[in-house]
Amino acid sequence: PHHNLALFFMDTPPEDHRHFDTSALPLYGTLVKVHHASRENGKLQFVAQGLTRVRIRTWLKHHRPPYLVEVEYPHQPSQPTDEVKAYGMALINAIKELLPLNPLYSEELKNYLNRFSPNDPSPLTDFAAALTSATGNQLQEVLDCVPMLKRMEKVLPMLRKEVEVARLQNEISAEVNRQIGEHQREFFLKEQLKVIQQELGLTKDDRSADLEQFQQRLASKTLPAAAQKRIDEEMGKLSILETGSPEYAVTRNYLEWATALPWGVYGKDKLDLRHARKVLDQHHAGLDDIKDRIIEFLAVGAYKGEISGSIVLLVGPPGVGKTSIGKSIA
């Protein structure tokens, strides 16, 4: 069986629905017919069909559920004015603009619009308000607004704003889809071109091209045995890794750096102690112990005729000048 209930909006539901301040309820609500009621996990769920606007006249029972009220039905003029009809046509046109812009609105909803007419503006205006993304409090303001023209003046800007937002969302979505489509098309064309070139023998795959490039770089260089062994191991690893894997990129970057080094190319040692002291003093004030140790290192090299053996090690916390003094040495 169907039951009629009056539903009223509460912005903040009470902690205990059995005891609450009745003055917190708005005066205006909606008379609904309840369909398909069911209770699950202590909560009542139902489908409600809105019938008409109601206003609380007096409370008959408010101490405990079920609450009873005496309601009245706000009267609407039977014949709308020309201005109200004009607003009604504006609402219908705005709804017709909105429905195609939002995919959530089904064909049934579009057909439902045909039931409304400017000659019956009250349900048309309430239907238009329900299509917007207005807050509960904003919709309650529409429900509280009984005078027809005033209510339509409130709803039409809400509906126009909804149309503009939906149109903007569509434009953004279309632009994003266009960009994605262009990127996908470019990717597919490049992949097709790569396959065609491979079939014609015009190019090699990425792995073969990388290995050949590294081998060409090393062909004219003389590497120490340890360095040659390590590079051979990394090139062997590169030959079996998938080109799209992160490890392939790491290995390739290492070989890119290792094969670019000037293996077997040595510059002439500059052992001019006066020039070295001048450069160190120009670049750094203080650090005398460090500069003296560097000059001693160069002096030993000048005495022996070559720099070999020990390695200069700079140790210290960040910001004391290790990197900058290394640049001065270079």
mmCIF file of C-alpha atoms in Angstrom:
data_model
loop_
_atom_site.group_PDB
_atom_site.id
_atom_site.type_symbol
_atom_site.label_atom_id
_atom_site.label_comp_id
_atom_site.label_asym_id
_atom_site.label_seq_id
_atom_site.Cartn_x
_atom_site.Cartn_y
_atom_site.Cartn_z
ATOM 1 C CA PRO A 1 0.000 0.000 0.000
ATOM 2 C CA HIS A 2 1.042 3.576 -0.610
ATOM 3 C CA HIS A 3 1.434 6.012 2.274
ATOM 4 C CA ASN A 4 1.567 9.768 2.220
ATOM 5 C CA LEU A 5 4.193 11.553 4.280
ATOM 6 C CA ALA A 6 5.334 15.138 4.677
ATOM 7 C CA LEU A 7 9.111 15.456 4.243
ATOM 8 C CA PHE A 8 11.061 18.390 5.682
ATOM 9 C CA PHE A 9 14.718 19.255 5.106
ATOM 10 C CA MET A 10 17.166 19.442 8.022
ATOM 11 C CA ASP A 11 20.639 20.848 7.370
ATOM 12 C CA THR A 12 22.048 19.088 10.461
ATOM 13 C CA PRO A 13 20.196 15.898 11.497
ATOM 14 C CA PRO A 14 19.671 15.518 15.272
ATOM 15 C CA GLU A 15 21.822 13.054 17.209
ATOM 16 C CA ASP A 16 18.681 11.439 18.641
ATOM 17 C CA HIS A 17 15.777 11.440 16.195
ATOM 18 C CA ARG A 18 13.387 10.589 19.050
ATOM 19 C CA HIS A 19 14.008 13.943 20.726
ATOM 20 C CA PHE A 20 14.727 17.071 18.754
ATOM 21 C CA ASP A 21 13.771 20.728 18.653
ATOM 22 C CA THR A 22 10.766 21.012 16.366
ATOM 23 C CA SER A 23 11.577 24.671 15.775
ATOM 24 C CA ALA A 24 14.647 23.491 13.818
ATOM 25 C CA LEU A 25 12.351 22.253 11.054
ATOM 26 C CA PRO A 26 11.462 24.673 8.242
ATOM 27 C CA LEU A 27 7.818 25.586 7.864
ATOM 28 C CA TYR A 28 7.630 24.373 4.267
ATOM 29 C CA GLY A 29 8.088 20.789 3.126
ATOM 30 C CA THR A 30 6.838 18.381 0.476
ATOM 31 C CA LEU A 31 3.935 15.964 0.576
ATOM 32 C CA VAL A 32 5.102 12.690 -0.973
ATOM 33 C CA LYS A 33 3.675 9.284 -1.810
ATOM 34 C CA VAL A 34 5.957 6.500 -0.538
ATOM 35 C CA HIS A 35 6.813 3.585 -2.838
ATOM 36 C CA HIS A 36 8.924 0.461 -2.200
ATOM 37 C CA ALA A 37 9.817 1.076 1.440
ATOM 38 C CA SER A 38 12.411 -1.270 2.998
ATOM 39 C CA ARG A 39 14.403 -1.350 6.232
ATOM 40 C CA GLU A 40 18.065 -2.395 6.224
ATOM 41 C CA ASN A 41 20.655 -2.120 9.019
ATOM 42 C CA GLY A 42 18.230 -0.107 11.097
ATOM 43 C CA LYS A 43 17.680 2.439 8.317
ATOM 44 C CA LEU A 44 14.506 3.012 6.340
ATOM 45 C CA GLN A 45 14.868 3.432 2.595
ATOM 46 C CA PHE A 46 12.069 4.285 0.205
ATOM 47 C CA VAL A 47 11.249 5.846 -3.144
ATOM 48 C CA ALA A 48 9.110 8.965 -2.806
ATOM 49 C CA GLN A 49 6.974 10.689 -5.406
ATOM 50 C CA GLY A 50 6.608 14.403 -4.723
ATOM 51 C CA LEU A 51 3.015 15.602 -4.806
ATOM 52 C CA THR A 52 2.774 19.183 -3.608
ATOM 53 C CA ARG A 53 4.203 21.865 -1.340
ATOM 54 C CA VAL A 54 2.898 21.904 2.254
ATOM 55 C CA ARG A 55 3.216 24.294 5.208
ATOM 56 C CA ILE A 56 3.106 23.311 8.879
ATOM 57 C CA ARG A 57 0.106 24.956 10.526
ATOM 58 C CA THR A 58 0.404 23.351 13.962
ATOM 59 C CA TRP A 59 2.050 20.411 15.703
ATOM 60 C CA LEU A 60 -0.328 17.640 16.840
ATOM 61 C CA LYS A 61 2.322 15.277 18.260
ATOM 62 C CA HIS A 62 5.974 16.187 18.709
ATOM 63 C CA HIS A 63 7.139 14.342 21.851
ATOM 64 C CA ARG A 64 8.116 11.078 20.149
ATOM 65 C CA PRO A 65 7.851 9.403 16.722
ATOM 66 C CA PRO A 66 5.779 9.201 14.681
ATOM 67 C CA TYR A 67 5.362 12.976 14.594
ATOM 68 C CA LEU A 68 2.056 14.406 13.497
ATOM 69 C CA VAL A 69 1.397 17.866 12.106
ATOM 70 C CA GLU A 70 -1.541 19.682 10.632
ATOM 71 C CA VAL A 71 -0.554 21.154 7.283
ATOM 72 C CA GLU A 72 -1.998 23.585 4.799
ATOM 73 C CA TYR A 73 -1.544 23.738 1.049
ATOM 74 C CA PRO A 74 -0.350 27.115 -0.298
ATOM 75 C CA HIS A 75 -2.720 28.442 -2.927
ATOM 76 C CA GLN A 76 -1.477 29.374 -6.403
ATOM 77 C CA PRO A 77 -3.387 31.640 -8.807
ATOM 78 C CA SER A 78 -5.200 29.595 -11.438
ATOM 79 C CA GLN A 79 -4.337 31.996 -14.249
ATOM 80 C CA PRO A 80 -0.644 32.963 -14.532
ATOM 81 C CA THR A 81 0.211 36.483 -15.631
ATOM 82 C CA ASP A 82 1.992 37.208 -18.899
ATOM 83 C CA GLU A 83 5.218 37.880 -16.999
ATOM 84 C CA VAL A 84 4.989 34.492 -15.261
ATOM 85 C CA LYS A 85 4.383 32.816 -18.641
ATOM 86 C CA ALA A 86 7.455 34.572 -20.053
ATOM 87 C CA TYR A 87 9.560 33.292 -17.172
ATOM 88 C CA GLY A 88 8.095 29.837 -17.768
ATOM 89 C CA MET A 89 9.215 29.872 -21.414
ATOM 90 C CA ALA A 90 12.676 31.045 -20.312
ATOM 91 C CA LEU A 91 12.883 28.112 -17.872
ATOM 92 C CA ILE A 92 11.821 25.612 -20.535
ATOM 93 C CA ASN A 93 14.390 26.956 -23.014
ATOM 94 C CA ALA A 94 17.138 26.802 -20.374
ATOM 95 C CA ILE A 95 16.201 23.206 -19.507
ATOM 96 C CA LYS A 96 16.299 22.270 -23.211
ATOM 97 C CA GLU A 97 19.818 23.738 -23.366
ATOM 98 C CA LEU A 98 20.919 21.862 -20.241
ATOM 99 C CA LEU A 99 19.655 18.358 -20.999
ATOM 100 C CA PRO A 100 21.912 17.651 -24.038
ATOM 101 C CA LEU A 101 24.964 19.010 -22.172
ATOM 102 C CA ASN A 102 24.726 16.571 -19.272
ATOM 103 C CA PRO A 103 24.983 12.823 -20.049
ATOM 104 C CA LEU A 104 23.370 12.013 -16.689
ATOM 105 C CA TYR A 105 20.001 13.153 -18.004
ATOM 106 C CA SER A 106 18.278 10.221 -19.694
ATOM 107 C CA GLU A 107 15.855 10.245 -22.595
ATOM 108 C CA GLU A 108 13.038 9.578 -20.114
ATOM 109 C CA LEU A 109 13.856 12.832 -18.344
ATOM 110 C CA LYS A 110 13.868 14.675 -21.665
ATOM 111 C CA ASN A 111 10.436 13.257 -22.477
ATOM 112 C CA TYR A 112 9.281 14.174 -18.957
ATOM 113 C CA LEU A 113 9.897 17.828 -19.819
ATOM 114 C CA ASN A 114 6.987 17.690 -22.287
ATOM 115 C CA ARG A 115 4.581 17.429 -19.344
ATOM 116 C CA PHE A 116 5.367 20.961 -18.203
ATOM 117 C CA SER A 117 3.848 24.139 -19.565
ATOM 118 C CA PRO A 118 4.176 27.883 -18.874
ATOM 119 C CA ASN A 119 0.458 27.758 -18.053
ATOM 120 C CA ASP A 120 1.252 25.573 -15.011
ATOM 121 C CA PRO A 121 4.388 27.306 -13.724
ATOM 122 C CA SER A 122 4.662 25.955 -10.161
ATOM 123 C CA PRO A 123 5.681 22.332 -10.947
ATOM 124 C CA LEU A 124 7.809 23.593 -13.858
ATOM 125 C CA THR A 125 9.778 25.905 -11.549
ATOM 126 C CA ASP A 126 10.283 23.234 -8.891
ATOM 127 C CA PHE A 127 11.396 20.740 -11.558
ATOM 128 C CA ALA A 128 13.915 23.267 -12.896
ATOM 129 C CA ALA A 129 15.342 23.819 -9.402
ATOM 130 C CA ALA A 130 15.737 20.051 -8.948
ATOM 131 C CA LEU A 131 17.912 19.872 -12.087
ATOM 132 C CA THR A 132 20.525 22.194 -10.594
ATOM 133 C CA SER A 133 23.427 21.311 -8.304
ATOM 134 C CA ALA A 134 22.169 23.754 -5.677
ATOM 135 C CA THR A 135 22.750 23.010 -1.999
ATOM 136 C CA GLY A 136 20.011 21.750 0.281
ATOM 137 C CA ASN A 137 19.658 25.177 1.871
ATOM 138 C CA GLN A 138 19.311 26.843 -1.545
ATOM 139 C CA LEU A 139 16.597 24.381 -2.564
ATOM 140 C CA GLN A 140 14.838 24.966 0.750
ATOM 141 C CA GLU A 141 14.781 28.690 -0.074
ATOM 142 C CA VAL A 142 12.988 27.801 -3.318
ATOM 143 C CA LEU A 143 10.540 25.633 -1.387
ATOM 144 C CA ASP A 144 9.897 28.460 1.089
ATOM 145 C CA CYS A 145 9.210 30.896 -1.737
ATOM 146 C CA VAL A 146 5.485 30.575 -2.459
ATOM 147 C CA PRO A 147 4.862 33.685 -4.637
ATOM 148 C CA MET A 148 5.203 32.412 -8.193
ATOM 149 C CA LEU A 149 7.066 35.279 -9.839
ATOM 150 C CA LYS A 150 9.506 35.654 -6.956
ATOM 151 C CA ARG A 151 10.232 31.911 -7.023
ATOM 152 C CA MET A 152 10.876 31.935 -10.779
ATOM 153 C CA GLU A 153 13.182 34.941 -10.409
ATOM 154 C CA LYS A 154 15.164 32.885 -7.891
ATOM 155 C CA VAL A 155 15.319 29.663 -9.957
ATOM 156 C CA LEU A 156 16.106 31.041 -13.432
ATOM 157 C CA PRO A 157 19.613 32.366 -12.500
ATOM 158 C CA MET A 158 20.366 29.036 -10.789
ATOM 159 C CA LEU A 159 19.407 27.192 -13.962
ATOM 160 C CA ARG A 160 21.361 29.549 -16.254
ATOM 161 C CA LYS A 161 24.451 29.055 -14.080
ATOM 162 C CA GLU A 162 23.997 25.284 -14.386
ATOM 163 C CA VAL A 163 23.872 25.593 -18.186
ATOM 164 C CA GLU A 164 27.084 27.653 -18.286
ATOM 165 C CA VAL A 165 28.920 25.225 -15.986
ATOM 166 C CA ALA A 166 27.789 22.233 -18.071
ATOM 167 C CA ARG A 167 28.845 23.970 -21.301
ATOM 168 C CA LEU A 168 32.265 24.803 -19.820
ATOM 169 C CA GLN A 169 32.705 21.206 -18.632
ATOM 170 C CA ASN A 170 31.916 19.962 -22.132
ATOM 171 C CA GLU A 171 34.458 22.346 -23.673
ATOM 172 C CA ILE A 172 37.150 21.228 -21.218
ATOM 173 C CA SER A 173 36.321 17.564 -21.815
ATOM 174 C CA ALA A 174 36.409 18.022 -25.593
ATOM 175 C CA GLU A 175 39.795 19.778 -25.423
ATOM 176 C CA VAL A 176 41.264 17.042 -23.205
ATOM 177 C CA ASN A 177 39.935 14.329 -25.527
ATOM 178 C CA ARG A 178 41.368 16.170 -28.532
ATOM 179 C CA GLN A 179 44.820 16.389 -26.948
ATOM 180 C CA ILE A 180 44.728 12.734 -25.919
ATOM 181 C CA GLY A 181 43.618 11.789 -29.419
ATOM 182 C CA GLU A 182 46.493 13.734 -30.996
ATOM 183 C CA HIS A 183 49.061 12.128 -28.681
ATOM 184 C CA GLN A 184 47.673 8.642 -29.368
ATOM 185 C CA ARG A 185 47.629 9.257 -33.113
ATOM 186 C CA GLU A 186 51.229 10.517 -33.052
ATOM 187 C CA PHE A 187 52.314 7.496 -30.993
ATOM 188 C CA PHE A 188 50.632 4.993 -33.336
ATOM 189 C CA LEU A 189 52.066 6.683 -36.437
ATOM 190 C CA LYS A 190 55.585 6.603 -34.979
ATOM 191 C CA GLU A 191 55.225 2.923 -34.097
ATOM 192 C CA GLN A 192 53.945 2.126 -37.591
ATOM 193 C CA LEU A 193 56.810 4.087 -39.152
ATOM 194 C CA LYS A 194 59.313 2.224 -36.991
ATOM 195 C CA VAL A 195 57.905 -1.172 -38.047
ATOM 196 C CA ILE A 196 57.903 -0.195 -41.738
ATOM 197 C CA GLN A 197 61.512 1.014 -41.562
ATOM 198 C CA GLN A 198 62.569 -2.209 -39.850
ATOM 199 C CA GLU A 199 60.815 -4.309 -42.500
ATOM 200 C CA LEU A 200 62.608 -2.367 -45.250
ATOM 201 C CA GLY A 201 65.953 -2.630 -43.466
ATOM 202 C CA LEU A 202 66.199 1.154 -43.215
ATOM 203 C CA THR A 203 66.701 1.260 -39.476
ATOM 204 C CA LYS A 204 67.521 -0.838 -36.449
ATOM 205 C CA ASP A 205 65.555 -1.249 -33.263
ATOM 206 C CA ASP A 206 66.413 0.962 -30.293
ATOM 207 C CA ARG A 207 68.533 -1.673 -28.538
ATOM 208 C CA SER A 208 70.671 -2.450 -31.588
ATOM 209 C CA ALA A 209 71.115 1.249 -32.341
ATOM 210 C CA ASP A 210 72.250 1.962 -28.767
ATOM 211 C CA LEU A 211 74.731 -0.932 -28.697
ATOM 212 C CA GLU A 212 76.181 0.053 -32.066
ATOM 213 C CA GLN A 213 76.580 3.662 -30.936
ATOM 214 C CA PHE A 214 78.458 2.632 -27.771
ATOM 215 C CA GLN A 215 80.731 0.243 -29.693
ATOM 216 C CA GLN A 216 81.600 2.969 -32.196
ATOM 217 C CA ARG A 217 82.534 5.331 -29.369
ATOM 218 C CA LEU A 218 84.877 2.755 -27.812
ATOM 219 C CA ALA A 219 86.504 1.670 -31.087
ATOM 220 C CA SER A 220 89.103 4.463 -31.024
ATOM 221 C CA LYS A 221 89.681 4.457 -27.252
ATOM 222 C CA THR A 222 92.073 2.483 -25.083
ATOM 223 C CA LEU A 223 90.392 1.362 -21.883
ATOM 224 C CA PRO A 224 91.967 -0.127 -18.755
ATOM 225 C CA ALA A 225 91.156 -3.817 -18.365
ATOM 226 C CA ALA A 226 88.872 -3.239 -15.373
ATOM 227 C CA ALA A 227 86.897 -0.528 -17.170
ATOM 228 C CA GLN A 228 86.613 -2.631 -20.341
ATOM 229 C CA LYS A 229 85.306 -5.600 -18.328
ATOM 230 C CA ARG A 230 82.668 -3.513 -16.574
ATOM 231 C CA ILE A 231 81.465 -1.876 -19.803
ATOM 232 C CA ASP A 232 81.267 -5.287 -21.533
ATOM 233 C CA GLU A 233 79.110 -6.567 -18.661
ATOM 234 C CA GLU A 234 76.759 -3.585 -18.897
ATOM 235 C CA MET A 235 76.463 -3.903 -22.685
ATOM 236 C CA GLY A 236 75.646 -7.594 -22.289
ATOM 237 C CA LYS A 237 72.933 -6.671 -19.810
ATOM 238 C CA LEU A 238 71.570 -4.008 -22.175
ATOM 239 C CA SER A 239 71.279 -6.558 -24.994
ATOM 240 C CA ILE A 240 68.727 -8.673 -23.075
ATOM 241 C CA LEU A 241 66.695 -6.013 -21.258
ATOM 242 C CA GLU A 242 63.331 -4.755 -22.533
ATOM 243 C CA THR A 243 63.746 -1.273 -24.003
ATOM 244 C CA GLY A 244 60.747 0.035 -22.083
ATOM 245 C CA SER A 245 61.912 -1.151 -18.660
ATOM 246 C CA PRO A 246 63.330 1.259 -16.021
ATOM 247 C CA GLU A 247 66.478 -0.889 -15.704
ATOM 248 C CA TYR A 248 67.145 -0.481 -19.435
ATOM 249 C CA ALA A 249 67.081 3.313 -19.037
ATOM 250 C CA VAL A 250 69.465 3.156 -16.038
ATOM 251 C CA THR A 251 71.918 0.870 -17.864
ATOM 252 C CA ARG A 252 71.765 2.971 -21.019
ATOM 253 C CA ASN A 253 72.466 6.164 -19.065
ATOM 254 C CA TYR A 254 75.488 4.520 -17.421
ATOM 255 C CA LEU A 255 76.905 3.396 -20.795
ATOM 256 C CA GLU A 256 76.153 6.817 -22.291
ATOM 257 C CA TRP A 257 78.338 8.378 -19.599
ATOM 258 C CA ALA A 258 81.046 5.666 -19.552
ATOM 259 C CA THR A 259 81.606 5.603 -23.322
ATOM 260 C CA ALA A 260 81.762 9.415 -23.497
ATOM 261 C CA LEU A 261 84.803 9.598 -21.180
ATOM 262 C CA PRO A 262 88.162 10.362 -22.904
ATOM 263 C CA TRP A 263 89.708 6.939 -22.237
ATOM 264 C CA GLY A 264 93.397 6.808 -23.164
ATOM 265 C CA VAL A 265 93.632 10.571 -23.685
ATOM 266 C CA TYR A 266 96.003 12.273 -21.270
ATOM 267 C CA GLY A 267 96.892 15.942 -20.953
ATOM 268 C CA LYS A 268 100.307 17.279 -20.031
ATOM 269 C CA ASP A 269 100.734 17.833 -16.288
ATOM 270 C CA LYS A 270 101.040 21.484 -15.284
ATOM 271 C CA LEU A 271 103.552 21.593 -12.438
ATOM 272 C CA ASP A 272 104.157 25.368 -12.222
ATOM 273 C CA LEU A 273 104.078 25.844 -8.428
ATOM 274 C CA ARG A 274 103.970 29.666 -8.575
ATOM 275 C CA HIS A 275 100.960 29.593 -10.920
ATOM 276 C CA ALA A 276 99.248 26.984 -8.740
ATOM 277 C CA ARG A 277 99.743 29.079 -5.573
ATOM 278 C CA LYS A 278 98.476 32.205 -7.379
ATOM 279 C CA VAL A 279 95.289 30.458 -8.546
ATOM 280 C CA LEU A 280 94.590 28.958 -5.115
ATOM 281 C CA ASP A 281 95.111 32.301 -3.345
ATOM 282 C CA GLN A 282 92.888 34.138 -5.848
ATOM 283 C CA HIS A 283 90.027 31.669 -5.452
ATOM 284 C CA HIS A 284 90.185 31.073 -1.680
ATOM 285 C CA ALA A 285 91.006 33.162 1.376
ATOM 286 C CA GLY A 286 92.301 30.948 4.159
ATOM 287 C CA LEU A 287 92.448 27.139 3.844
ATOM 288 C CA ASP A 288 96.230 27.491 4.126
ATOM 289 C CA ASP A 289 96.731 23.904 5.326
ATOM 290 C CA ILE A 290 94.796 22.562 2.347
ATOM 291 C CA LYS A 291 96.623 24.784 -0.155
ATOM 292 C CA ASP A 292 100.028 23.876 1.325
ATOM 293 C CA ARG A 293 99.182 20.167 0.983
ATOM 294 C CA ILE A 294 98.221 20.653 -2.677
ATOM 295 C CA ILE A 295 101.457 22.559 -3.402
ATOM 296 C CA GLU A 296 103.447 19.762 -1.694
ATOM 297 C CA PHE A 297 101.678 17.200 -3.878
ATOM 298 C CA LEU A 298 102.543 19.159 -7.026
ATOM 299 C CA ALA A 299 106.143 19.672 -5.837
ATOM 300 C CA VAL A 300 106.629 15.915 -5.465
ATOM 301 C CA GLY A 301 105.253 15.440 -8.963
ATOM 302 C CA ALA A 302 107.593 18.120 -10.342
ATOM 303 C CA TYR A 303 110.574 16.465 -8.637
ATOM 304 C CA LYS A 304 109.651 13.008 -10.044
ATOM 305 C CA GLY A 305 108.675 14.371 -13.459
ATOM 306 C CA GLU A 306 105.145 12.923 -13.269
ATOM 307 C CA ILE A 307 102.130 12.793 -10.957
ATOM 308 C CA SER A 308 101.262 9.260 -9.952
ATOM 309 C CA GLY A 309 100.641 7.147 -6.909
ATOM 310 C CA SER A 310 98.668 8.859 -4.140
ATOM 311 C CA ILE A 311 95.336 10.618 -4.713
ATOM 312 C CA VAL A 312 94.307 13.925 -3.127
ATOM 313 C CA LEU A 313 91.323 13.349 -0.822
ATOM 314 C CA LEU A 314 89.237 16.317 0.362
ATOM 315 C CA VAL A 315 87.139 15.593 3.471
ATOM 316 C CA GLY A 316 84.786 17.924 5.357
ATOM 317 C CA PRO A 317 81.158 18.854 6.041
ATOM 318 C CA PRO A 318 78.998 20.527 3.380
ATOM 319 C CA GLY A 319 79.818 24.120 2.496
ATOM 320 C CA VAL A 320 83.485 24.247 3.536
ATOM 321 C CA GLY A 321 84.841 24.502 -0.028
ATOM 322 C CA LYS A 322 85.614 20.956 -1.220
ATOM 323 C CA THR A 323 83.954 21.391 -4.611
ATOM 324 C CA SER A 324 85.242 24.920 -5.215
ATOM 325 C CA ILE A 325 88.846 24.036 -4.393
ATOM 326 C CA GLY A 326 88.529 21.042 -6.710
ATOM 327 C CA LYS A 327 87.529 23.467 -9.475
ATOM 328 C CA SER A 328 90.586 25.589 -8.660
ATOM 329 C CA ILE A 329 92.844 22.543 -9.008
ATOM 330 C CA ALA A 330 91.249 21.749 -12.356
#
